[in-house]
Amino acid sequence: GVRLRDIAEHVGITERAAQRILADLVEGGYVQRKRVGRRNHYSLDREAKMRHPAQIHQEIGDLLDLLGTVDSS
């Protein structure tokens, strides 16, 4: 239920930059977008594989677990 504007402000980037990052994550298959009424809801695919050849067999969920608790819903 967090707005992208609030996320951008929290991490210290512009809302436009946050939109570009999110669009890249959706395009890369790491995040799924679902339209709910007039809003978009996003969910994280924790089983998606990392892109870099050195980590291609690692799921992003493993990295996120190292960084702290993440709610993927």
Short mmCIF file of N, CA, C and O in Angstrom, two decimals:
data_model
loop_
_atom_site.label_atom_id
_atom_site.label_comp_id
_atom_site.label_asym_id
_atom_site.label_seq_id
_atom_site.Cartn_x
_atom_site.Cartn_y
_atom_site.Cartn_z
N GLY A 1 0.79 -1.21 0.00
CA GLY A 1 0.00 0.00 0.00
C GLY A 1 0.83 1.26 0.00
O GLY A 1 0.30 2.34 0.22
N VAL A 2 2.12 1.17 -0.25
CA VAL A 2 2.99 2.34 -0.25
C VAL A 2 3.01 2.96 -1.64
O VAL A 2 3.14 2.26 -2.64
N ARG A 3 2.92 4.27 -1.69
CA ARG A 3 2.97 4.96 -2.97
C ARG A 3 4.42 5.08 -3.45
O ARG A 3 5.34 5.22 -2.65
N LEU A 4 4.59 5.05 -4.76
CA LEU A 4 5.91 5.18 -5.35
C LEU A 4 6.54 6.52 -4.96
O LEU A 4 7.75 6.61 -4.72
N ARG A 5 5.75 7.53 -4.87
CA ARG A 5 6.22 8.86 -4.45
C ARG A 5 6.87 8.79 -3.07
O ARG A 5 7.91 9.39 -2.83
N ASP A 6 6.25 8.04 -2.16
CA ASP A 6 6.78 7.90 -0.81
C ASP A 6 8.08 7.11 -0.79
O ASP A 6 9.00 7.42 -0.04
N ILE A 7 8.16 6.08 -1.61
CA ILE A 7 9.40 5.29 -1.71
C ILE A 7 10.52 6.17 -2.22
O ILE A 7 11.64 6.17 -1.68
N ALA A 8 10.25 6.93 -3.27
CA ALA A 8 11.26 7.81 -3.85
C ALA A 8 11.77 8.80 -2.80
O ALA A 8 12.99 9.01 -2.67
N GLU A 9 10.86 9.39 -2.07
CA GLU A 9 11.25 10.36 -1.04
C GLU A 9 12.09 9.69 0.04
O GLU A 9 13.10 10.23 0.48
N HIS A 10 11.70 8.49 0.43
CA HIS A 10 12.41 7.77 1.50
C HIS A 10 13.85 7.44 1.11
O HIS A 10 14.75 7.53 1.95
N VAL A 11 14.08 7.07 -0.15
CA VAL A 11 15.43 6.71 -0.58
C VAL A 11 16.20 7.89 -1.17
O VAL A 11 17.38 7.75 -1.50
N GLY A 12 15.54 9.03 -1.30
CA GLY A 12 16.24 10.24 -1.73
C GLY A 12 16.44 10.38 -3.23
O GLY A 12 17.46 10.92 -3.68
N ILE A 13 15.46 9.90 -4.01
CA ILE A 13 15.50 10.07 -5.46
C ILE A 13 14.20 10.72 -5.91
O ILE A 13 13.25 10.82 -5.14
N THR A 14 14.18 11.15 -7.15
CA THR A 14 12.95 11.75 -7.66
C THR A 14 11.92 10.67 -7.95
O THR A 14 12.26 9.49 -8.14
N GLU A 15 10.67 11.07 -7.99
CA GLU A 15 9.61 10.12 -8.31
C GLU A 15 9.80 9.58 -9.72
O GLU A 15 9.57 8.39 -9.98
N ARG A 16 10.26 10.42 -10.61
CA ARG A 16 10.50 9.99 -12.00
C ARG A 16 11.60 8.92 -12.06
O ARG A 16 11.48 7.93 -12.80
N ALA A 17 12.66 9.09 -11.29
CA ALA A 17 13.72 8.09 -11.24
C ALA A 17 13.18 6.77 -10.69
O ALA A 17 13.50 5.69 -11.20
N ALA A 18 12.35 6.84 -9.67
CA ALA A 18 11.74 5.64 -9.09
C ALA A 18 10.85 4.95 -10.13
O ALA A 18 10.85 3.71 -10.22
N GLN A 19 10.14 5.72 -10.93
CA GLN A 19 9.29 5.15 -11.98
C GLN A 19 10.14 4.40 -13.01
O GLN A 19 9.77 3.31 -13.46
N ARG A 20 11.28 4.99 -13.39
CA ARG A 20 12.17 4.33 -14.36
C ARG A 20 12.74 3.04 -13.80
O ARG A 20 12.81 2.03 -14.50
N ILE A 21 13.15 3.07 -12.54
CA ILE A 21 13.69 1.86 -11.90
C ILE A 21 12.63 0.77 -11.85
O ILE A 21 12.88 -0.39 -12.18
N LEU A 22 11.42 1.14 -11.44
CA LEU A 22 10.33 0.18 -11.36
C LEU A 22 10.01 -0.39 -12.75
O LEU A 22 9.81 -1.60 -12.90
N ALA A 23 9.98 0.46 -13.76
CA ALA A 23 9.71 -0.01 -15.13
C ALA A 23 10.78 -1.01 -15.57
O ALA A 23 10.46 -2.02 -16.21
N ASP A 24 12.04 -0.75 -15.23
CA ASP A 24 13.12 -1.69 -15.56
C ASP A 24 12.93 -3.02 -14.85
O ASP A 24 13.17 -4.09 -15.42
N LEU A 25 12.52 -2.98 -13.59
CA LEU A 25 12.30 -4.21 -12.82
C LEU A 25 11.13 -5.01 -13.39
O LEU A 25 11.18 -6.24 -13.45
N VAL A 26 10.08 -4.32 -13.81
CA VAL A 26 8.93 -5.00 -14.43
C VAL A 26 9.37 -5.62 -15.75
O VAL A 26 9.10 -6.80 -16.02
N GLU A 27 10.09 -4.86 -16.56
CA GLU A 27 10.55 -5.35 -17.86
C GLU A 27 11.49 -6.55 -17.70
O GLU A 27 11.45 -7.49 -18.50
N GLY A 28 12.29 -6.55 -16.65
CA GLY A 28 13.23 -7.63 -16.40
C GLY A 28 12.60 -8.86 -15.78
O GLY A 28 13.24 -9.89 -15.63
N GLY A 29 11.33 -8.76 -15.39
CA GLY A 29 10.63 -9.90 -14.83
C GLY A 29 10.81 -10.07 -13.33
O GLY A 29 10.40 -11.08 -12.76
N TYR A 30 11.41 -9.10 -12.67
CA TYR A 30 11.62 -9.17 -11.22
C TYR A 30 10.38 -8.74 -10.44
O TYR A 30 10.18 -9.15 -9.31
N VAL A 31 9.57 -7.90 -11.07
CA VAL A 31 8.37 -7.36 -10.43
C VAL A 31 7.21 -7.54 -11.40
O VAL A 31 7.37 -7.35 -12.61
N GLN A 32 6.05 -7.93 -10.86
CA GLN A 32 4.85 -8.07 -11.68
C GLN A 32 3.89 -6.92 -11.34
O GLN A 32 3.75 -6.55 -10.17
N ARG A 33 3.26 -6.39 -12.37
CA ARG A 33 2.31 -5.29 -12.23
C ARG A 33 0.91 -5.84 -12.41
O ARG A 33 0.63 -6.59 -13.34
N LYS A 34 0.01 -5.45 -11.50
CA LYS A 34 -1.40 -5.85 -11.60
C LYS A 34 -2.26 -4.61 -11.44
O LYS A 34 -2.09 -3.85 -10.49
N ARG A 35 -3.14 -4.41 -12.39
CA ARG A 35 -4.03 -3.25 -12.36
C ARG A 35 -5.19 -3.56 -11.42
O ARG A 35 -5.88 -4.57 -11.57
N VAL A 36 -5.43 -2.69 -10.44
CA VAL A 36 -6.54 -2.82 -9.49
C VAL A 36 -7.27 -1.49 -9.50
O VAL A 36 -6.81 -0.52 -8.91
N GLY A 37 -8.39 -1.47 -10.22
CA GLY A 37 -9.11 -0.21 -10.37
C GLY A 37 -8.27 0.78 -11.16
O GLY A 37 -7.80 0.48 -12.24
N ARG A 38 -8.04 1.95 -10.58
CA ARG A 38 -7.22 2.97 -11.24
C ARG A 38 -5.75 2.91 -10.82
O ARG A 38 -4.95 3.71 -11.27
N ARG A 39 -5.42 1.99 -9.94
CA ARG A 39 -4.06 1.91 -9.42
C ARG A 39 -3.35 0.65 -9.90
O ARG A 39 -3.98 -0.32 -10.29
N ASN A 40 -2.03 0.69 -9.85
CA ASN A 40 -1.22 -0.50 -10.11
C ASN A 40 -0.74 -1.05 -8.78
O ASN A 40 -0.36 -0.29 -7.88
N HIS A 41 -0.76 -2.36 -8.66
CA HIS A 41 -0.20 -3.04 -7.50
C HIS A 41 0.96 -3.89 -8.02
O HIS A 41 0.86 -4.49 -9.09
N TYR A 42 2.03 -3.93 -7.26
CA TYR A 42 3.23 -4.62 -7.70
C TYR A 42 3.58 -5.72 -6.73
O TYR A 42 3.39 -5.58 -5.53
N SER A 43 4.11 -6.81 -7.26
CA SER A 43 4.60 -7.90 -6.41
C SER A 43 5.97 -8.32 -6.93
O SER A 43 6.26 -8.26 -8.12
N LEU A 44 6.78 -8.77 -6.01
CA LEU A 44 8.15 -9.16 -6.29
C LEU A 44 8.23 -10.66 -6.56
O LEU A 44 7.64 -11.45 -5.81
N ASP A 45 8.95 -11.05 -7.59
CA ASP A 45 9.19 -12.46 -7.87
C ASP A 45 10.52 -12.84 -7.23
O ASP A 45 11.59 -12.65 -7.80
N ARG A 46 10.46 -13.37 -6.02
CA ARG A 46 11.68 -13.70 -5.27
C ARG A 46 12.46 -14.84 -5.90
O ARG A 46 13.63 -15.02 -5.59
N GLU A 47 11.85 -15.59 -6.80
CA GLU A 47 12.53 -16.72 -7.45
C GLU A 47 13.21 -16.32 -8.75
O GLU A 47 13.89 -17.14 -9.38
N ALA A 48 13.05 -15.07 -9.17
CA ALA A 48 13.71 -14.61 -10.39
C ALA A 48 15.22 -14.68 -10.21
O ALA A 48 15.75 -14.42 -9.13
N LYS A 49 15.91 -15.06 -11.26
CA LYS A 49 17.36 -15.21 -11.22
C LYS A 49 18.04 -13.87 -11.47
O LYS A 49 17.54 -13.04 -12.22
N MET A 50 19.20 -13.68 -10.87
CA MET A 50 19.98 -12.48 -11.10
C MET A 50 20.52 -12.49 -12.53
O MET A 50 20.67 -13.53 -13.14
N ARG A 51 20.80 -11.31 -13.07
CA ARG A 51 21.20 -11.19 -14.48
C ARG A 51 22.69 -11.40 -14.72
O ARG A 51 23.08 -11.87 -15.77
N HIS A 52 23.52 -11.01 -13.77
CA HIS A 52 24.96 -11.08 -14.00
C HIS A 52 25.41 -12.54 -14.11
O HIS A 52 24.99 -13.38 -13.31
N PRO A 53 26.26 -12.85 -15.08
CA PRO A 53 26.69 -14.24 -15.28
C PRO A 53 27.27 -14.90 -14.02
O PRO A 53 27.09 -16.11 -13.82
N ALA A 54 27.93 -14.14 -13.17
CA ALA A 54 28.52 -14.72 -11.96
C ALA A 54 27.46 -15.13 -10.94
O ALA A 54 27.73 -15.96 -10.07
N GLN A 55 26.25 -14.55 -11.02
CA GLN A 55 25.19 -14.86 -10.07
C GLN A 55 23.95 -15.44 -10.75
O GLN A 55 22.88 -15.49 -10.15
N ILE A 56 24.09 -15.91 -11.95
CA ILE A 56 22.93 -16.35 -12.75
C ILE A 56 22.12 -17.45 -12.07
O ILE A 56 20.92 -17.58 -12.31
N HIS A 57 22.73 -18.22 -11.19
CA HIS A 57 22.01 -19.32 -10.53
C HIS A 57 21.45 -18.91 -9.17
O HIS A 57 20.88 -19.74 -8.47
N GLN A 58 21.61 -17.65 -8.79
CA GLN A 58 21.12 -17.16 -7.51
C GLN A 58 19.78 -16.45 -7.70
O GLN A 58 19.60 -15.69 -8.66
N GLU A 59 18.86 -16.70 -6.79
CA GLU A 59 17.56 -16.02 -6.83
C GLU A 59 17.68 -14.68 -6.10
O GLU A 59 18.43 -14.56 -5.12
N ILE A 60 16.91 -13.70 -6.56
CA ILE A 60 16.99 -12.39 -5.91
C ILE A 60 16.47 -12.43 -4.48
O ILE A 60 16.88 -11.64 -3.65
N GLY A 61 15.61 -13.38 -4.18
CA GLY A 61 15.10 -13.52 -2.82
C GLY A 61 16.22 -13.79 -1.83
O GLY A 61 16.19 -13.30 -0.70
N ASP A 62 17.24 -14.56 -2.25
CA ASP A 62 18.38 -14.83 -1.38
C ASP A 62 19.12 -13.54 -1.03
O ASP A 62 19.51 -13.33 0.12
N LEU A 63 19.33 -12.69 -2.03
CA LEU A 63 19.99 -11.40 -1.80
C LEU A 63 19.16 -10.53 -0.87
O LEU A 63 19.68 -9.92 0.07
N LEU A 64 17.87 -10.48 -1.11
CA LEU A 64 17.00 -9.66 -0.27
C LEU A 64 16.99 -10.14 1.16
O LEU A 64 16.95 -9.34 2.09
N ASP A 65 17.06 -11.46 1.36
CA ASP A 65 17.13 -12.00 2.72
C ASP A 65 18.39 -11.52 3.42
O ASP A 65 18.36 -11.24 4.63
N LEU A 66 19.50 -11.43 2.68
CA LEU A 66 20.74 -10.92 3.27
C LEU A 66 20.63 -9.46 3.67
O LEU A 66 21.24 -9.02 4.64
N LEU A 67 19.84 -8.71 2.91
CA LEU A 67 19.70 -7.27 3.16
C LEU A 67 18.69 -6.95 4.27
O LEU A 67 18.65 -5.84 4.75
N GLY A 68 17.85 -7.90 4.61
CA GLY A 68 16.85 -7.68 5.65
C GLY A 68 15.50 -8.23 5.25
O GLY A 68 15.33 -8.77 4.17
N THR A 69 14.56 -8.10 6.13
CA THR A 69 13.22 -8.61 5.90
C THR A 69 12.52 -7.79 4.84
O THR A 69 12.51 -6.58 4.87
N VAL A 70 11.94 -8.51 3.87
CA VAL A 70 11.22 -7.87 2.76
C VAL A 70 9.86 -8.51 2.66
O VAL A 70 9.73 -9.72 2.62
N ASP A 71 8.82 -7.69 2.59
CA ASP A 71 7.46 -8.18 2.38
C ASP A 71 7.24 -8.24 0.88
O ASP A 71 7.23 -7.22 0.22
N SER A 72 7.07 -9.43 0.32
CA SER A 72 6.96 -9.59 -1.13
C SER A 72 5.53 -9.52 -1.64
O SER A 72 5.26 -9.81 -2.78
N SER A 73 4.58 -9.13 -0.81
CA SER A 73 3.18 -9.07 -1.29
C SER A 73 2.83 -7.70 -1.78
O SER A 73 3.50 -6.76 -1.60
#
